[in-house]
């Protein structure tokens, strides 16, 4: 019972705007032990040419993981989330996420493949400011394990 | 060119902290009994925490917190985190290669835990330091 491959290319409505806060970035950086000054100190970030603290590279997952639920929980697609494993993860950056950004995610299904009894669902999140500036593209591959798996 | 190996310790406290900061509260990252129920050897680290630690190694090598242009990994083996003070350790190494663009360098990354590779096809493209 594989996923319907005709969902490939489907795009979902933009997510509600996410306000990136300075303290959220600091909290995330602290949680991963990242001590670079630009993640914590606005002055250090300004010295690198940014308006406020910048986020570590994997921070966009905070948004994309939450918003990609509109795909994995789409009843029409019918993913059994209890069988989902995170397969791979990729980011392409135009610039780092910065405190003060108001970000919107536009999610789509990049590909659906069946192999060895499992389904491989790759989602793509285009994350940009609500004013339309591109910030980062996030690809997430979910492995939906087969019944026997 | 081979880059100096980076090592990161991961304890249960780190998993709790990462769960809170990231919003990923999957119980496989904090509950021994839940992890056992779904067939895991024990509580495991978030794949995205491992990826974040490898990201730290990349920005350390790059010498700038904003140097990464592209970054991708495949999660192959879970990082099991025992309920001890020492937890476990993730070791990250890399080989740097030129790209077609003289302003960019590609890093082929290796992340291991207890000598076992936990990521595959781990690559980053960074601005040349």
Short mmCIF file of N, CA and C in Angstrom, two decimals, chain B residues 3-105:
data_model
loop_
_atom_site.label_atom_id
_atom_site.label_comp_id
_atom_site.label_asym_id
_atom_site.label_seq_id
_atom_site.Cartn_x
_atom_site.Cartn_y
_atom_site.Cartn_z
N UNK B 3 40.79 17.97 7.69
CA UNK B 3 40.62 19.02 8.71
C UNK B 3 40.69 18.39 10.10
N UNK B 4 41.07 19.19 11.12
CA UNK B 4 41.22 18.61 12.47
C UNK B 4 39.88 18.09 13.01
N UNK B 5 39.91 16.88 13.57
CA UNK B 5 38.71 16.23 14.09
C UNK B 5 38.10 17.05 15.23
N UNK B 6 36.76 17.14 15.23
CA UNK B 6 36.04 17.82 16.31
C UNK B 6 35.25 16.77 17.09
N UNK B 7 35.17 16.94 18.41
CA UNK B 7 34.43 15.97 19.24
C UNK B 7 33.39 16.68 20.09
N UNK B 8 32.19 16.10 20.15
CA UNK B 8 31.09 16.69 20.90
C UNK B 8 30.45 15.65 21.81
N UNK B 9 30.35 15.98 23.08
CA UNK B 9 29.72 15.08 24.04
C UNK B 9 28.20 15.31 24.04
N UNK B 10 27.45 14.23 24.12
CA UNK B 10 25.98 14.32 24.13
C UNK B 10 25.46 13.53 25.33
N UNK B 11 24.74 14.22 26.22
CA UNK B 11 24.14 13.56 27.38
C UNK B 11 22.62 13.65 27.29
N UNK B 12 21.95 12.93 28.18
CA UNK B 12 20.48 13.00 28.21
C UNK B 12 20.02 14.44 28.43
N UNK B 13 20.76 15.19 29.25
CA UNK B 13 20.37 16.59 29.49
C UNK B 13 20.39 17.38 28.18
N UNK B 14 21.35 17.07 27.29
CA UNK B 14 21.40 17.76 25.99
C UNK B 14 20.16 17.44 25.16
N UNK B 15 19.69 16.19 25.27
CA UNK B 15 18.51 15.79 24.48
C UNK B 15 17.27 16.54 24.96
N UNK B 16 17.16 16.68 26.28
CA UNK B 16 16.02 17.41 26.85
C UNK B 16 16.07 18.88 26.41
N UNK B 17 17.27 19.46 26.48
CA UNK B 17 17.46 20.85 26.09
C UNK B 17 17.12 21.04 24.61
N UNK B 18 17.59 20.09 23.77
CA UNK B 18 17.33 20.20 22.33
C UNK B 18 15.84 20.04 22.03
N UNK B 19 15.19 19.11 22.75
CA UNK B 19 13.75 18.91 22.54
C UNK B 19 13.01 20.22 22.80
N UNK B 20 13.36 20.88 23.90
CA UNK B 20 12.69 22.13 24.26
C UNK B 20 12.95 23.22 23.24
N UNK B 21 14.20 23.34 22.81
CA UNK B 21 14.56 24.44 21.91
C UNK B 21 14.02 24.23 20.50
N UNK B 22 13.92 22.96 20.08
CA UNK B 22 13.52 22.67 18.70
C UNK B 22 12.04 22.39 18.56
N UNK B 23 11.40 22.02 19.67
CA UNK B 23 9.99 21.64 19.59
C UNK B 23 9.78 20.20 19.18
N UNK B 24 10.85 19.40 19.12
CA UNK B 24 10.73 17.98 18.76
C UNK B 24 10.69 17.15 20.05
N UNK B 25 9.45 16.82 20.48
CA UNK B 25 9.27 16.13 21.76
C UNK B 25 9.02 14.63 21.59
N UNK B 26 9.44 14.06 20.46
CA UNK B 26 9.27 12.62 20.26
C UNK B 26 9.87 11.86 21.45
N UNK B 27 9.07 11.00 22.12
CA UNK B 27 9.55 10.33 23.34
C UNK B 27 10.74 9.37 23.13
N UNK B 28 11.03 9.00 21.87
CA UNK B 28 12.22 8.17 21.66
C UNK B 28 13.49 8.90 22.10
N UNK B 29 13.39 10.23 22.27
CA UNK B 29 14.56 11.02 22.67
C UNK B 29 14.63 11.28 24.17
N UNK B 30 13.65 10.72 24.94
CA UNK B 30 13.75 10.92 26.40
C UNK B 30 13.18 9.78 27.24
N UNK B 31 12.43 8.85 26.60
CA UNK B 31 11.81 7.79 27.39
C UNK B 31 12.36 6.42 27.02
N UNK B 32 13.04 5.81 28.00
CA UNK B 32 13.62 4.47 27.80
C UNK B 32 12.52 3.46 27.43
N UNK B 33 11.40 3.51 28.15
CA UNK B 33 10.36 2.50 27.92
C UNK B 33 9.72 2.69 26.54
N UNK B 34 9.54 3.96 26.13
CA UNK B 34 8.96 4.19 24.80
C UNK B 34 9.93 3.74 23.71
N UNK B 35 11.20 4.04 23.90
CA UNK B 35 12.21 3.64 22.91
C UNK B 35 12.22 2.13 22.75
N UNK B 36 12.14 1.40 23.88
CA UNK B 36 12.15 -0.07 23.84
C UNK B 36 10.91 -0.58 23.10
N UNK B 37 9.79 0.07 23.35
CA UNK B 37 8.52 -0.36 22.74
C UNK B 37 8.56 -0.28 21.22
N UNK B 38 9.29 0.70 20.68
CA UNK B 38 9.35 0.81 19.21
C UNK B 38 10.62 0.14 18.66
N UNK B 39 11.26 -0.68 19.48
CA UNK B 39 12.34 -1.53 18.99
C UNK B 39 13.71 -0.87 18.95
N UNK B 40 13.87 0.23 19.66
CA UNK B 40 15.19 0.88 19.69
C UNK B 40 16.02 0.30 20.83
N UNK B 41 17.36 0.35 20.69
CA UNK B 41 18.22 -0.19 21.76
C UNK B 41 18.17 0.65 23.03
N UNK B 42 17.73 1.90 22.93
CA UNK B 42 17.66 2.80 24.08
C UNK B 42 17.27 4.18 23.59
N UNK B 43 17.37 5.16 24.46
CA UNK B 43 17.06 6.53 24.07
C UNK B 43 18.10 7.00 23.05
N UNK B 44 17.63 7.61 21.98
CA UNK B 44 18.55 8.05 20.92
C UNK B 44 18.48 9.57 20.76
N UNK B 45 19.57 10.12 20.25
CA UNK B 45 19.63 11.57 20.00
C UNK B 45 18.76 11.91 18.79
N UNK B 46 18.23 13.13 18.79
CA UNK B 46 17.53 13.64 17.60
C UNK B 46 18.54 13.63 16.45
N UNK B 47 18.11 13.15 15.28
CA UNK B 47 19.00 13.23 14.11
C UNK B 47 19.42 14.67 13.87
N UNK B 48 18.47 15.59 14.10
CA UNK B 48 18.76 17.00 13.85
C UNK B 48 19.73 17.59 14.87
N UNK B 49 19.83 16.97 16.05
CA UNK B 49 20.86 17.41 17.00
C UNK B 49 22.24 16.98 16.49
N UNK B 50 22.32 15.74 16.02
CA UNK B 50 23.59 15.27 15.43
C UNK B 50 23.98 16.18 14.26
N UNK B 51 22.99 16.51 13.42
CA UNK B 51 23.27 17.37 12.27
C UNK B 51 23.72 18.76 12.73
N UNK B 52 23.13 19.23 13.83
CA UNK B 52 23.52 20.54 14.37
C UNK B 52 24.96 20.52 14.89
N UNK B 53 25.36 19.41 15.53
CA UNK B 53 26.74 19.31 16.04
C UNK B 53 27.73 19.26 14.89
N UNK B 54 27.36 18.52 13.84
CA UNK B 54 28.24 18.47 12.66
C UNK B 54 28.31 19.86 12.02
N UNK B 55 27.19 20.58 12.07
CA UNK B 55 27.16 21.97 11.59
C UNK B 55 28.11 22.85 12.37
N UNK B 56 28.21 22.60 13.68
CA UNK B 56 29.18 23.34 14.50
C UNK B 56 30.59 23.08 14.03
N UNK B 57 30.86 21.79 13.73
CA UNK B 57 32.20 21.45 13.23
C UNK B 57 32.48 22.23 11.93
N UNK B 58 31.46 22.30 11.07
CA UNK B 58 31.64 22.97 9.77
C UNK B 58 31.94 24.46 9.96
N UNK B 59 31.16 25.13 10.83
CA UNK B 59 31.40 26.57 11.01
C UNK B 59 32.72 26.82 11.74
N UNK B 60 33.12 25.86 12.60
CA UNK B 60 34.43 25.97 13.26
C UNK B 60 35.55 25.93 12.22
N UNK B 61 35.46 24.95 11.30
CA UNK B 61 36.49 24.86 10.26
C UNK B 61 36.46 26.08 9.36
N UNK B 62 35.23 26.54 9.07
CA UNK B 62 35.09 27.69 8.15
C UNK B 62 35.60 28.97 8.81
N UNK B 63 35.55 29.00 10.16
CA UNK B 63 36.00 30.19 10.87
C UNK B 63 34.98 31.31 10.88
N UNK B 64 33.76 31.00 10.43
CA UNK B 64 32.68 32.00 10.42
C UNK B 64 31.36 31.30 10.69
N UNK B 65 30.49 31.90 11.52
CA UNK B 65 29.21 31.24 11.82
C UNK B 65 28.21 31.28 10.67
N UNK B 66 28.51 32.08 9.63
CA UNK B 66 27.57 32.25 8.52
C UNK B 66 28.15 31.76 7.20
N UNK B 67 29.11 30.83 7.27
CA UNK B 67 29.84 30.44 6.06
C UNK B 67 29.14 29.38 5.21
N UNK B 68 28.13 28.72 5.79
CA UNK B 68 27.57 27.57 5.07
C UNK B 68 26.59 28.01 3.98
N UNK B 69 26.79 27.48 2.78
CA UNK B 69 25.94 27.79 1.64
C UNK B 69 24.96 26.63 1.40
N UNK B 70 25.47 25.40 1.53
CA UNK B 70 24.63 24.21 1.40
C UNK B 70 25.07 23.18 2.42
N UNK B 71 24.13 22.41 2.91
CA UNK B 71 24.47 21.43 3.94
C UNK B 71 23.43 20.31 3.89
N UNK B 72 23.90 19.08 3.75
CA UNK B 72 22.96 17.95 3.72
C UNK B 72 23.56 16.70 4.33
N UNK B 73 22.70 15.88 4.93
CA UNK B 73 23.15 14.60 5.50
C UNK B 73 22.06 13.54 5.29
N UNK B 74 22.49 12.29 5.37
CA UNK B 74 21.55 11.16 5.43
C UNK B 74 21.72 10.49 6.78
N UNK B 75 20.61 10.24 7.47
CA UNK B 75 20.67 9.60 8.78
C UNK B 75 20.69 8.08 8.60
N UNK B 76 21.78 7.44 9.01
CA UNK B 76 21.88 6.00 8.77
C UNK B 76 21.77 5.18 10.05
N UNK B 77 22.44 5.62 11.12
CA UNK B 77 22.41 4.88 12.39
C UNK B 77 22.06 5.84 13.51
N UNK B 78 21.24 5.38 14.47
CA UNK B 78 20.92 6.27 15.59
C UNK B 78 22.11 6.43 16.53
N UNK B 79 22.19 7.58 17.20
CA UNK B 79 23.19 7.84 18.24
C UNK B 79 22.52 7.51 19.58
N UNK B 80 22.92 6.39 20.15
CA UNK B 80 22.33 5.98 21.42
C UNK B 80 22.99 6.78 22.55
N UNK B 81 22.16 7.31 23.46
CA UNK B 81 22.68 8.15 24.54
C UNK B 81 22.35 7.50 25.88
N UNK B 82 23.34 6.90 26.54
CA UNK B 82 23.08 6.24 27.81
C UNK B 82 22.80 7.25 28.92
N UNK B 83 22.09 6.79 29.95
CA UNK B 83 21.73 7.66 31.07
C UNK B 83 22.88 7.72 32.07
N UNK B 84 24.01 8.28 31.61
CA UNK B 84 25.19 8.43 32.46
C UNK B 84 25.67 9.87 32.36
N UNK B 85 26.55 10.24 33.27
CA UNK B 85 27.08 11.59 33.25
C UNK B 85 27.86 11.86 31.97
N UNK B 86 28.57 10.83 31.48
CA UNK B 86 29.41 11.02 30.29
C UNK B 86 28.57 10.99 29.01
N UNK B 87 27.42 10.31 29.05
CA UNK B 87 26.63 10.18 27.82
C UNK B 87 27.40 9.46 26.74
N UNK B 88 27.48 10.09 25.56
CA UNK B 88 28.25 9.51 24.48
C UNK B 88 29.00 10.63 23.76
N UNK B 89 29.75 10.28 22.74
CA UNK B 89 30.54 11.29 22.03
C UNK B 89 30.38 11.11 20.53
N UNK B 90 30.17 12.23 19.84
CA UNK B 90 30.11 12.21 18.39
C UNK B 90 31.41 12.83 17.87
N UNK B 91 32.05 12.12 16.95
CA UNK B 91 33.33 12.58 16.41
C UNK B 91 33.12 12.98 14.96
N UNK B 92 33.59 14.16 14.59
CA UNK B 92 33.34 14.67 13.24
C UNK B 92 34.68 14.96 12.55
N UNK B 93 34.83 14.42 11.36
CA UNK B 93 36.02 14.72 10.59
C UNK B 93 35.60 15.12 9.17
N UNK B 94 36.50 15.69 8.43
CA UNK B 94 36.14 16.17 7.10
C UNK B 94 37.34 16.25 6.18
N UNK B 95 37.04 16.12 4.91
CA UNK B 95 38.03 16.34 3.88
C UNK B 95 37.53 17.51 3.04
N UNK B 96 38.40 18.50 2.83
CA UNK B 96 38.02 19.69 2.06
C UNK B 96 38.46 19.52 0.61
N UNK B 97 37.56 19.89 -0.31
CA UNK B 97 37.85 19.77 -1.74
C UNK B 97 37.48 21.05 -2.46
N UNK B 98 38.22 21.35 -3.54
CA UNK B 98 37.87 22.51 -4.35
C UNK B 98 36.57 22.25 -5.10
N UNK B 99 35.88 23.31 -5.45
CA UNK B 99 34.71 23.20 -6.31
C UNK B 99 35.00 23.96 -7.60
N UNK B 100 34.04 23.96 -8.52
CA UNK B 100 34.20 24.71 -9.77
C UNK B 100 34.25 26.21 -9.50
N UNK B 101 33.65 26.60 -8.37
CA UNK B 101 33.63 28.02 -8.00
C UNK B 101 34.78 28.29 -7.02
N UNK B 102 35.75 29.14 -7.42
CA UNK B 102 36.92 29.37 -6.55
C UNK B 102 36.57 29.98 -5.20
N UNK B 103 35.35 30.55 -5.07
CA UNK B 103 34.96 31.17 -3.80
C UNK B 103 34.40 30.14 -2.82
N UNK B 104 34.17 28.91 -3.29
CA UNK B 104 33.52 27.90 -2.45
C UNK B 104 34.38 26.66 -2.27
N UNK B 105 34.23 26.02 -1.10
CA UNK B 105 34.95 24.78 -0.78
C UNK B 105 33.90 23.75 -0.39
#
